Coordinates of C-alpha atoms in Angstrom, one line a residue:
Chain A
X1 CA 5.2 5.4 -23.3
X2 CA 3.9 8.7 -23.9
X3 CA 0.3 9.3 -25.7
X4 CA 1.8 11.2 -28.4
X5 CA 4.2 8.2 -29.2
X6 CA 1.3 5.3 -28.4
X7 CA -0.4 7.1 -31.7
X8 CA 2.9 7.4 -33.3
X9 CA 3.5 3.7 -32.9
X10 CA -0.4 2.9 -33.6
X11 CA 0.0 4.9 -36.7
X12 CA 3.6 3.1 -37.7
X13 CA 1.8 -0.3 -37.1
X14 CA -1.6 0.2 -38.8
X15 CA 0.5 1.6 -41.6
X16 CA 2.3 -1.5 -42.1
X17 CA -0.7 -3.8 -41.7
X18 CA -1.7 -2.1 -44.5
X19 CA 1.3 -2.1 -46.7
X20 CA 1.1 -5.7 -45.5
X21 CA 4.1 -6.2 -43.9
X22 CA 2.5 -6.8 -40.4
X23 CA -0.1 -9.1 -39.3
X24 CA -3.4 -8.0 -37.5
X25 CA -2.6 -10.2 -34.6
X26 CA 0.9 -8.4 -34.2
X27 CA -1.1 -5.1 -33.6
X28 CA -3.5 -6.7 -31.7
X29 CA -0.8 -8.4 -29.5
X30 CA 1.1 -4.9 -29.2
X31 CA -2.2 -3.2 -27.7
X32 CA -2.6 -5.8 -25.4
X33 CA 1.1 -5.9 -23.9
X34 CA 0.2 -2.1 -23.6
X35 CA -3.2 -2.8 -22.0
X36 CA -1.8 -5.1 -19.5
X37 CA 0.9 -2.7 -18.3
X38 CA -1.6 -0.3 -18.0
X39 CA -4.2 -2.5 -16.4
X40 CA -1.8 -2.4 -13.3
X41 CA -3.5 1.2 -12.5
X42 CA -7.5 -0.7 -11.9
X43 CA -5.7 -4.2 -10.7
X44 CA -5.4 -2.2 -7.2
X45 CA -9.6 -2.1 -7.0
X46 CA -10.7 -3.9 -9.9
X47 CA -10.4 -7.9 -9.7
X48 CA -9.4 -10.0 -12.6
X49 CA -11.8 -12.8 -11.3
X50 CA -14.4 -10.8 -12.1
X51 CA -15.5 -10.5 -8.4
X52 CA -17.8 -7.5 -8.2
X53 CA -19.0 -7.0 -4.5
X54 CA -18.0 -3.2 -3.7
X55 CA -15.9 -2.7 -6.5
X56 CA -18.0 -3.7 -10.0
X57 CA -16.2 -6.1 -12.4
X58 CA -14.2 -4.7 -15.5
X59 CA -13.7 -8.2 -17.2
X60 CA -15.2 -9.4 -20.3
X61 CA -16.8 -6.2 -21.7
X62 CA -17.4 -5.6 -25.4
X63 CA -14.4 -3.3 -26.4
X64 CA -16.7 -1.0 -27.5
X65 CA -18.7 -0.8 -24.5
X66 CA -15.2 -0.1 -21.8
X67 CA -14.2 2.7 -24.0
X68 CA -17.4 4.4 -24.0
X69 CA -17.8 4.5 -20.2
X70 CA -14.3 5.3 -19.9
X71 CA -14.5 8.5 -21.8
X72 CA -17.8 8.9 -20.1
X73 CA -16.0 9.2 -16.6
X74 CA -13.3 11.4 -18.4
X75 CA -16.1 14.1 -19.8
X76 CA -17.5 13.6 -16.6
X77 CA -20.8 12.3 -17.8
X78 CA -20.9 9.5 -15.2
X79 CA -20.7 10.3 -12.1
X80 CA -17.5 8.8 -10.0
X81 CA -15.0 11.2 -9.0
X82 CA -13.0 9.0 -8.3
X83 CA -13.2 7.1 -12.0
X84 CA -13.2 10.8 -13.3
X85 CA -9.9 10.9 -12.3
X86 CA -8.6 7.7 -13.0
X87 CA -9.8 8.3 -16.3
X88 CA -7.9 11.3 -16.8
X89 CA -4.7 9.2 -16.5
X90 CA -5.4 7.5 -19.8
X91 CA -5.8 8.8 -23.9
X92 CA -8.3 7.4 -26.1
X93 CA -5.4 4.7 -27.3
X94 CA -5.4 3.6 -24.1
X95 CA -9.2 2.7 -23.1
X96 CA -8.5 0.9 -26.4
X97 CA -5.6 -0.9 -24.7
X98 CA -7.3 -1.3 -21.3
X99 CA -10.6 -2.7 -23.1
X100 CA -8.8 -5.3 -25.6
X101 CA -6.9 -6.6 -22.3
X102 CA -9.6 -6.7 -20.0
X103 CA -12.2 -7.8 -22.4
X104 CA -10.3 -11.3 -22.5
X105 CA -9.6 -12.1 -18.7
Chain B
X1 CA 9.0 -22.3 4.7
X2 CA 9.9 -22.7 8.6
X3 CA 13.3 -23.2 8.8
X4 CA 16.7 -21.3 7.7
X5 CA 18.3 -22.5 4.6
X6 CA 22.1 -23.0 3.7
X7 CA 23.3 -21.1 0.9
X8 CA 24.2 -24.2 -0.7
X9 CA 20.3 -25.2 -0.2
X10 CA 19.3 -22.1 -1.1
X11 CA 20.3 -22.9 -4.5
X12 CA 18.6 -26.0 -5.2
X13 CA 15.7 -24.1 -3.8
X14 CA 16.1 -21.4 -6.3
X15 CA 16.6 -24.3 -9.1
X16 CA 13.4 -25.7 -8.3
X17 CA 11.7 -22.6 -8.2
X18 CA 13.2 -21.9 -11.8
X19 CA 11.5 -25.6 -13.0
X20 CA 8.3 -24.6 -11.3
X21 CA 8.4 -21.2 -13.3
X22 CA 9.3 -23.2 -16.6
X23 CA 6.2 -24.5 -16.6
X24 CA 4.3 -20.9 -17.2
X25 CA 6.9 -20.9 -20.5
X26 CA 10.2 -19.7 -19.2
X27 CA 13.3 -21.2 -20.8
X28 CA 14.0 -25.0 -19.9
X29 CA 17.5 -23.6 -18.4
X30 CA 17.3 -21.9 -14.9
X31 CA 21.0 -21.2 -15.0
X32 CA 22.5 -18.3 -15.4
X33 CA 18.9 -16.4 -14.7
X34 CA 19.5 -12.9 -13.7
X35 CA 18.3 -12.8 -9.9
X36 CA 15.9 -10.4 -8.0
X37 CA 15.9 -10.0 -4.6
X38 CA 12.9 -8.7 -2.2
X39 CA 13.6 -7.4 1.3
X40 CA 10.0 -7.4 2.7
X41 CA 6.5 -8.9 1.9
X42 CA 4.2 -6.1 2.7
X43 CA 2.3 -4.3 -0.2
X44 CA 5.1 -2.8 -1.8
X45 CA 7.3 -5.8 -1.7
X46 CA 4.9 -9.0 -2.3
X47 CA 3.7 -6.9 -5.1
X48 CA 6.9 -6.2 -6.9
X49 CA 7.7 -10.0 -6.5
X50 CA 4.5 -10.9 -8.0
X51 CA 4.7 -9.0 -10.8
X52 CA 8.7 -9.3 -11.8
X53 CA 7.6 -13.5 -11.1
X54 CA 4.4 -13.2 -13.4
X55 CA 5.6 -11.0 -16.1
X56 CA 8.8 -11.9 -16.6
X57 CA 7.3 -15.3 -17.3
X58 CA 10.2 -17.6 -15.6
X59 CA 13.3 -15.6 -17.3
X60 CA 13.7 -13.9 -13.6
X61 CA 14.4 -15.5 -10.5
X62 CA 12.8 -14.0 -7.7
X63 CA 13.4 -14.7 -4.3
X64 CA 11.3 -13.0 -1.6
X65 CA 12.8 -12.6 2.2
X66 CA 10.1 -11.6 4.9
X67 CA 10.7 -12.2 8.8
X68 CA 6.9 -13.8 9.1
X69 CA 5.2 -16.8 8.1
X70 CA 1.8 -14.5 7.2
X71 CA 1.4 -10.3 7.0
X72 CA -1.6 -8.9 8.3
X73 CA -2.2 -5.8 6.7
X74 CA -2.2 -2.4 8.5
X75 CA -5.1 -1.2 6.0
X76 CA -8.3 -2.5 8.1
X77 CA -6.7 -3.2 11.0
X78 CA -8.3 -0.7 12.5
X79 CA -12.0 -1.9 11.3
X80 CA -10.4 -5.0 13.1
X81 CA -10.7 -2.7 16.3
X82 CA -14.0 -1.4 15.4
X83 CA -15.2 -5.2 15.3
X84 CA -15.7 -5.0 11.3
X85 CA -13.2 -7.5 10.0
X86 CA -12.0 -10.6 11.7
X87 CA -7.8 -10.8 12.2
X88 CA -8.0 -13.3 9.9
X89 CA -9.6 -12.2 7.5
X90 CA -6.9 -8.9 7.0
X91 CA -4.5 -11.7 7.8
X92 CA -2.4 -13.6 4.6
X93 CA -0.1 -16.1 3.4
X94 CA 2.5 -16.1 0.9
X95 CA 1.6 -19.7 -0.5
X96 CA 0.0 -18.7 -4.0
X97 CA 3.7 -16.3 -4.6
X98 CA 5.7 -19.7 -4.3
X99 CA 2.9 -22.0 -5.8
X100 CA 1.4 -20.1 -8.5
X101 CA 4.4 -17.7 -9.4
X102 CA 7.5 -19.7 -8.5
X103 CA 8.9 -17.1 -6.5
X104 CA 11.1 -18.5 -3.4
X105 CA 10.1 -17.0 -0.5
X106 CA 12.6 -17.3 2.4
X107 CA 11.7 -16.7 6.1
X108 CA 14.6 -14.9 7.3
X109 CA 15.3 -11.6 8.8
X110 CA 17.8 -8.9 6.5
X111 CA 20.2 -7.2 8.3
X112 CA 22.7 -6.2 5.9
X113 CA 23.4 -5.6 2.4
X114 CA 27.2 -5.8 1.0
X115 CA 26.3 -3.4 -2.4
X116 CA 30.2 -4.4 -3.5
X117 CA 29.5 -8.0 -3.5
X118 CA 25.5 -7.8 -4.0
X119 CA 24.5 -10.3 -0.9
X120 CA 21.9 -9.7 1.7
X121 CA 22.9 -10.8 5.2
X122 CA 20.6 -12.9 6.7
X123 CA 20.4 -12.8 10.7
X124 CA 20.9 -16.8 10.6
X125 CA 24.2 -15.6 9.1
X126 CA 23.1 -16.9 5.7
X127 CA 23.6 -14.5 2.7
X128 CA 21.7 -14.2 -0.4
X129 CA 23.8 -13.1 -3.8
X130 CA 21.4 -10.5 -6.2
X131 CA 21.7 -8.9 -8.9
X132 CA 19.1 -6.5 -8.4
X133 CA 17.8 -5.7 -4.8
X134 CA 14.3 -4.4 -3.7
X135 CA 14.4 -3.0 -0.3
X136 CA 10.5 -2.7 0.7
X137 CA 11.2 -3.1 4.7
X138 CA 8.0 -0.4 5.6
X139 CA 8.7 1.8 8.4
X140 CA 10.3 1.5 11.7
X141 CA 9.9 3.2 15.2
X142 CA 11.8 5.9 16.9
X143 CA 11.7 4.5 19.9
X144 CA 13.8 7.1 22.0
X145 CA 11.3 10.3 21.0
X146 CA 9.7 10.8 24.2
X147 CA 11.0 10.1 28.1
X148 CA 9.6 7.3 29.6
X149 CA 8.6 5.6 26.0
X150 CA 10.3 2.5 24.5
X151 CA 10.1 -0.9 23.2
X152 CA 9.6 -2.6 26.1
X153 CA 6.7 0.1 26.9
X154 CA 4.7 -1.3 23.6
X155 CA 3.3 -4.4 25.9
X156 CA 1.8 -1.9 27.9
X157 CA 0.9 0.9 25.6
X158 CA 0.8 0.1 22.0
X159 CA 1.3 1.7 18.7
X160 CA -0.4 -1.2 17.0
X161 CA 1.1 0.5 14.1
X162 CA 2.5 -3.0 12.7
X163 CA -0.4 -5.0 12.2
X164 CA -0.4 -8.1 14.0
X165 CA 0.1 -9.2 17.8
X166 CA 0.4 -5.2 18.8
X167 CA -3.4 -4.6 17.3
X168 CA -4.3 -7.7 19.0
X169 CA -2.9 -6.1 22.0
X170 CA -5.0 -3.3 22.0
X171 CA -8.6 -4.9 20.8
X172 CA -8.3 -6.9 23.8
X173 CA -7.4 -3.8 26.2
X174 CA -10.4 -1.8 24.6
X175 CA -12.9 -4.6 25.5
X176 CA -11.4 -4.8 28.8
X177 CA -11.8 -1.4 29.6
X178 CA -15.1 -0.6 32.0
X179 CA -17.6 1.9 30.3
X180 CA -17.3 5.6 30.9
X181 CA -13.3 4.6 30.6
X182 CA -10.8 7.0 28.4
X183 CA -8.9 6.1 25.6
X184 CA -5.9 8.6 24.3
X185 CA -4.6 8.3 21.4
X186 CA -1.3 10.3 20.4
X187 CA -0.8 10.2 16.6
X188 CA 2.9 11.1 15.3
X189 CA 4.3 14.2 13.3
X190 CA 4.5 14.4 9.9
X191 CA 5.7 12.0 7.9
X192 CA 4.5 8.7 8.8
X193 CA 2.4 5.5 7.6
X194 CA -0.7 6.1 6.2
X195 CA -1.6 10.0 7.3
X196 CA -5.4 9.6 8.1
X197 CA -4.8 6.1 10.1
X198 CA -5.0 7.7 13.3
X199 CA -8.2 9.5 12.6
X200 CA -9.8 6.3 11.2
X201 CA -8.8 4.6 14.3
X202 CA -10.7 7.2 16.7
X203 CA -13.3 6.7 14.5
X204 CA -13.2 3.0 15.0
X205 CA -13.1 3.0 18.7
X206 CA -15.7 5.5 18.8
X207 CA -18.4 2.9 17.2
X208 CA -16.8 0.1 19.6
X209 CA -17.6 2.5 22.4
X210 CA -21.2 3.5 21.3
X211 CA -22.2 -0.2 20.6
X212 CA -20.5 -1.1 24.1
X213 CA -18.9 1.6 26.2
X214 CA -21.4 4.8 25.5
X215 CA -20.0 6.6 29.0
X216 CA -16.6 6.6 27.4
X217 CA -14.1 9.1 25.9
X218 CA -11.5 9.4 23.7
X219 CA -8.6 12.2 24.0
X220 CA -6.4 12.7 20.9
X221 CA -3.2 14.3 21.7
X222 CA -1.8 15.0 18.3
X223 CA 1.5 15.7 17.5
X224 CA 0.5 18.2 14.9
X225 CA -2.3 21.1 13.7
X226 CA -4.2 19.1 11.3
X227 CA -4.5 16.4 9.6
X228 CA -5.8 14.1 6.6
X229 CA -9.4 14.3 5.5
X230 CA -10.0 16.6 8.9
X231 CA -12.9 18.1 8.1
X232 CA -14.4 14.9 7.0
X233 CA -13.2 13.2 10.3
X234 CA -14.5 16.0 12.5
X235 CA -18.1 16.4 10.9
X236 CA -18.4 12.2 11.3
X237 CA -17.4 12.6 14.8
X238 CA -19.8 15.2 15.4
X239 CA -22.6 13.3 13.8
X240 CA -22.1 10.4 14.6
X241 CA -20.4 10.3 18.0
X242 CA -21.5 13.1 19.7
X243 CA -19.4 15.0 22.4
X244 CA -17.1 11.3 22.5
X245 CA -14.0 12.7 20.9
X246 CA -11.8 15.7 21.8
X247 CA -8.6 16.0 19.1
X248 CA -5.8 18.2 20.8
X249 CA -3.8 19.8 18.8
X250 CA -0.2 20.3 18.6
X251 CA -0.9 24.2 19.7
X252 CA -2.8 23.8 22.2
X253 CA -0.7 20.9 24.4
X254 CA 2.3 21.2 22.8
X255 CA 2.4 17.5 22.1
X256 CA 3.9 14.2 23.9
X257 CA 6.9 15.1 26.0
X258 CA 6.8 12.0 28.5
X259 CA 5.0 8.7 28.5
X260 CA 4.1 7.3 32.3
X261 CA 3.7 3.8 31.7
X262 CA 3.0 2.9 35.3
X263 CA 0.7 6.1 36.0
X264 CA -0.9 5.4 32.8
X265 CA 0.0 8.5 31.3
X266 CA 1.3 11.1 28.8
X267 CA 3.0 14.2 30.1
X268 CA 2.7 17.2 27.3
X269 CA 4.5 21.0 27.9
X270 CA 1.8 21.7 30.8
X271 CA -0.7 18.6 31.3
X272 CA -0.8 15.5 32.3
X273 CA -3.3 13.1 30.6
X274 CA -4.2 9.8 31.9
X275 CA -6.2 7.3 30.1
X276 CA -7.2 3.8 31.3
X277 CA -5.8 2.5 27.7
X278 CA -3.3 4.5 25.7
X279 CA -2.2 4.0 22.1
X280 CA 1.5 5.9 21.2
X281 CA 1.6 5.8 17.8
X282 CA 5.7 7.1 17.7
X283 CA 7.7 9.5 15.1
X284 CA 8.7 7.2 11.8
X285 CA 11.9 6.3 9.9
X286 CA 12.4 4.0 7.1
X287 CA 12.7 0.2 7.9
X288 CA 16.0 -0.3 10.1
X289 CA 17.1 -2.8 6.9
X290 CA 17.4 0.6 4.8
X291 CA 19.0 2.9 7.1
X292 CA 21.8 -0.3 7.7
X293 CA 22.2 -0.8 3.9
X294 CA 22.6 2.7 4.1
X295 CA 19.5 3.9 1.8
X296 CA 18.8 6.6 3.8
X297 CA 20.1 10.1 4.3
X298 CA 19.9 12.5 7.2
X299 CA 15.8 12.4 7.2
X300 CA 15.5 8.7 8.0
X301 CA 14.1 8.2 4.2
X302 CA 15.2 6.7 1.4
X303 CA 15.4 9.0 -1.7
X304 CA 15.0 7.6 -4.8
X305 CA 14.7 7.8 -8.9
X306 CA 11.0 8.9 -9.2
X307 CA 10.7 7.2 -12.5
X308 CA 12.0 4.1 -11.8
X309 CA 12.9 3.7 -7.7
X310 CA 15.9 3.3 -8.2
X311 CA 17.6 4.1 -4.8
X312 CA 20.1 7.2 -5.6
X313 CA 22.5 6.1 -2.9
X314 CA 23.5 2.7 -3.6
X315 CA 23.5 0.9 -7.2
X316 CA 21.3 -2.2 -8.2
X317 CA 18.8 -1.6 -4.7
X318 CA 15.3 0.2 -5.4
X319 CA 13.5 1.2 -1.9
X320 CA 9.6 0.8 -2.3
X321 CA 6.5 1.8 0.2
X322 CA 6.6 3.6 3.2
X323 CA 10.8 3.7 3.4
X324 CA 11.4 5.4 -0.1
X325 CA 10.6 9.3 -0.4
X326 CA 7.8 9.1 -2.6
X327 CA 7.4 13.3 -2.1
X328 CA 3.9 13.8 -2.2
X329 CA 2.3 10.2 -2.5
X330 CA 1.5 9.3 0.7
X331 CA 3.0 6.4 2.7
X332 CA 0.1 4.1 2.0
X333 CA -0.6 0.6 1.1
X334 CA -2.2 1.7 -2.0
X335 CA 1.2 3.8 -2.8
X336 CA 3.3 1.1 -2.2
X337 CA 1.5 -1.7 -4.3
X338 CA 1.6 1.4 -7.3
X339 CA 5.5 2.0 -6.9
X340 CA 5.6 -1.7 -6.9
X341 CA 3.9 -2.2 -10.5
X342 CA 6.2 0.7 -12.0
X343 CA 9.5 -0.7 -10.5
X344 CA 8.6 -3.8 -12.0
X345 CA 8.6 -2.9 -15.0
X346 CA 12.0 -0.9 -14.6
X347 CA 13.6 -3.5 -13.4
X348 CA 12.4 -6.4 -15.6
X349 CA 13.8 -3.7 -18.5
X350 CA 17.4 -3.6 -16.9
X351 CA 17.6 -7.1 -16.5
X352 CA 15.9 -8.9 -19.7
X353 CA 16.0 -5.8 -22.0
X354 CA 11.9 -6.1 -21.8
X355 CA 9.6 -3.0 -23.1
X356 CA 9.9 -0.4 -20.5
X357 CA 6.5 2.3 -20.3
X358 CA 6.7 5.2 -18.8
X359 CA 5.9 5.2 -14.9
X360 CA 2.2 5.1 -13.6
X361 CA 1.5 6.1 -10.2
X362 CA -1.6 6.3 -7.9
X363 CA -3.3 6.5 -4.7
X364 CA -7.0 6.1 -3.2
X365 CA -7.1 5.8 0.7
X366 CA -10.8 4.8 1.9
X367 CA -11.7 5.6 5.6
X368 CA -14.8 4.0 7.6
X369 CA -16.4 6.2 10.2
X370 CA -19.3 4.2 11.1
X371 CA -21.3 1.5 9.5
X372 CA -22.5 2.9 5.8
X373 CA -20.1 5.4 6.2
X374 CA -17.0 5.8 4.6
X375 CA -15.1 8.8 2.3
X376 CA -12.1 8.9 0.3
X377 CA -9.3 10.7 -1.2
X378 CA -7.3 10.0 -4.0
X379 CA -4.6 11.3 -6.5
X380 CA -2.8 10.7 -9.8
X381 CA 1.1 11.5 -9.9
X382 CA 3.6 11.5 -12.5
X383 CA 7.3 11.3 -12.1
X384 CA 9.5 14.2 -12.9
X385 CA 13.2 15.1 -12.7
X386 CA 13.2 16.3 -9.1
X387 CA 10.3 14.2 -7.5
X388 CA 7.0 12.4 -7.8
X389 CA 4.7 14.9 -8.2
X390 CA 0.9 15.3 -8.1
X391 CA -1.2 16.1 -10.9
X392 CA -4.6 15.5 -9.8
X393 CA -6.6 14.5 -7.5
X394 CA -10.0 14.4 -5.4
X395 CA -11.7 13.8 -1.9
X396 CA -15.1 13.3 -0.4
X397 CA -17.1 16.3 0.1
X398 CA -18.9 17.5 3.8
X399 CA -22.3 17.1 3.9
X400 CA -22.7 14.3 1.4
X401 CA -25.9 12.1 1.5
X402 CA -25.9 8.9 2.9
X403 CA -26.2 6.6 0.0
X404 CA -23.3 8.1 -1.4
X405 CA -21.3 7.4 2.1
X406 CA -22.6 4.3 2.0
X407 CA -21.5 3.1 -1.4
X408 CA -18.2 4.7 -0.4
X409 CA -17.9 2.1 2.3
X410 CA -18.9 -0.6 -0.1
X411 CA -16.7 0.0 -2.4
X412 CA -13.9 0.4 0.5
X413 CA -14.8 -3.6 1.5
X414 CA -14.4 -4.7 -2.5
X415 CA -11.3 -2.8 -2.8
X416 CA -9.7 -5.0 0.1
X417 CA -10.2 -8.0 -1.9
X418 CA -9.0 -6.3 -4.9
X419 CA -5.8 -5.1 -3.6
X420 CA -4.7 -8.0 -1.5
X421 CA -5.5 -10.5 -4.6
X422 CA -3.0 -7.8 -6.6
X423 CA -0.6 -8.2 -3.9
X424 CA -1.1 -11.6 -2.8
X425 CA -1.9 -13.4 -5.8

């Protein structure tokens, strides 16, 4: 799914949360479906046990907290090239994504 | 599993597998399952089972057919050789895919495919009915590209370019080898299984030598003008290994013409280089499975859909790894396990109607050259209409500090266990 039509969908669905017609935990269920997908691109390094020898442990973060490094790495304030270019792969909708799946492994 | 299965056991097999998959919330019914077959349990092919078996919660059958009980990976085989990693440890099992993920996994060799009828041909003369087929077989040798050289020669000198006994082969020839001894090492022409292998290898050998061997040599007799992370290679071997390697290249001896196996030798256009252990590492098609199911055209690669793996030549068969042309993602481990993840996805869409994203791919290759040293390259792709192509990427710099190096190489040791828990399970 592209970025444009992520927001296009996040947009649709926030939209009908508030008109009612959809539940917060439909939403919440659709970003994680998306973050999981996604999640395939840091599953390659990144262990969803949590181990963190060598390759430091993603799982469990505040939301808040993922996104913020993540756009970090993107701006490239922190210094990783190789998470600066990972993080290049993704839009701001989907460090949401990545963080709401990874926050509950 | 140890032993061959009839086809009439093979579907009680697959029945049971469909009850153990229930149990992670799949429909009661296994009938009537839409089935997914796997040619292959490297990377590519363990992964793609994996992930069809986990995400398609139990409404996919997936069977997985690989020749051997275990895979050693080719990724840190060579820090195998450099007395880094144990064979065990780069050495696994396919017990958590059947336990954990209900996927059957068959011990059995492909040697056909029957697209008309969708069956795999077993060499136990079993078949295997699908109705979609992953062909992830890796790479096989051209065994007739020098004089002198073939299969039988490997005993003698190896490609160790199948992880496994051949690696074994040549750890124990290195450590038989007297000091001030020289090792060539002929790497192939462009394209083969992961490009800076060789280079890590010499590397490798190099820090055997200087723990063990310090009179020794190494001769590299390449088969081309340059090659992956060169300058990085080069500057380690310089540094670190001073006046140990010389890297021939393709201009200079005009590369492998002849292999001597009972002089010990490789004739080029003008020389002839003897070495007291020699490693051929030959020219590269796709898996022999692929060119008989007739995935291949005239390169000896398997072209493909890039957004979805599809293979182009033959309906319901994707081609994964280090067989498909992946254009410019290299044939890596890393590239394989990413195809893997994509192709998933596509195919669990065609067969269950199940949210399809758009394709994600990636690669990172690490390379040690010596303890608390280790750099990397890496690149994002995207698919497009004519090929996967590359829209980013990076690499180590020269001259970096050691710190950095050496958090290069730790993170090369967690991403080990990272990858084979993603492939493994």
């Amino acid at each position: 799914m592209s970025s444009r039509r992520i927001r296009t969908v996040t947009v649709i669905l926030a939209g009908l949360c508030a008109a009612g017609l959809l539940s917060p935990p439909a939403m919440a269920d659709e970003l994680y479906d998306l973050g999981e997908y996604l999640s395939g691109d840091c599953t390659a390094c990144h262990q969803l046990q949590g181990e963190s020898k060598g390759i430091p442990s993603i799982t469990g973060w505040h939301v808040e907290s993922f996104v913020t490094v993540m756009q970090a790495y993107r701006q490239g304030e922190r210094n990783d090239t190789l998470m600066q270019m990972v993080a290049k792969r993704f839009s701001d909708e989907d460090f949401q994504a990545l963080a709401v799946f990874f926050s509950k492994q | 599993m140890n032993r061959k299965f009839t086809r009439r056991e093979f579907g009680i097999m697959a029945g049971a597998a469909g009850v153990a998959a229930s149990s992670l919330g799949a429909p009661a019914i296994a009938q009537g399952k839409p089935r997914l077959v796997v040619i292959g349990g490297g990377p590519g092919g363990a992964t793609i089972a994996r992930y069809v078996a986990k995400d398609s919660k139990g409404a996919i059958d997936v069977t997985l057919i690989e020749a051997n009980a275990v895979h050693t990976t080719c990724f840190f085989s060579n820090l195998y050789l450099g007395g880094f990693r144990t064979f065990d440890s780069i050495t696994h099992g396919y017990n958590k895919l059947a336990s954990d993920y209900g996927i059957t996994v068959m011990k059995g060799f492909a040697i056909g495919v029957d697209a008309a009828k969708r069956t795999v041909s077993l060499a136990g003369g079993e078949k295997v009915s699908y109705d979609k087929l992953v062909v992830a077989p890796g790479i096989d040798f051209m065994f007739d590209a020098y004089e002198g050289y073939s299969e039988a020669v490997t005993s003698t000198i190896t490609h160790a370019w199948k992880a496994g006994p051949q690696t074994q082969v040549l750890k124990r020839q290195l450590e038989a080898m007297d000091d001030g001894g020289v090792f060539v090492i002929a790497p192939p022409p462009n394209p083969f299984r992961c490009p800076p292998g060789p280079y890590e290898r010499i590397s490798m050998v190099a820090h055997y030598f200087k723990q063990h061997k310090p009179k020794s040599k190494i001769i590299c007799v390449d088969a081309k003008d340059k090659f992956s992370k060169q300058g990085l290679f080069q500057e380690g071997w310089d540094t670190h290994y001073d006046g140990m390697v010389e890297w021939l290249p393709l201009k200079i001896t005009g590369g492998v013409k002849a292999v001597d196996v009972k002089g010990m030798a490789l004739h080029t256009g003008g020389d002839t280089i003897k070495g007291d252990v020699i490693n051929v590492i030959p020219p590269q098609k796709a898996g022999n499975i692929a060119l008989a199911a007739g995935l291949a055209n005239e390169s000896g690669w398997c072209p493909i859909d890039p957004f979805t793996m599809a293979s182009t030549r033959v309906a319901h068969v994707y081609v994964i790894g280090d067989s498909s042309i992946a254009a410019q993602m290299p044939k890596s481990g890393f590239s394989a396990n990413s195809q893997a993840k994509s192709c998933a996805m596509a195919i669990r869409h065609a067969l269950t109607g199940s949210k399809a994203f758009d394709p994600r791919y990636g690669n990172t290759c690490w390379s040690l050259i010596s303890p608390d040293n280790a750099v990397k390259v890496g690149a994002s792709y995207k698919a497009t209409a004519e090929k996967i192509a590359k829209t980013d990427g990076f690499i180590s710099k020269t001259g970096e500090d050691e710190a950095l190096r050496a958090t290069t190489a730790g993170e090369a040791f967690g991403w080990y266990d990272g990858i084979t828990a993603d492939i493994f399970g």
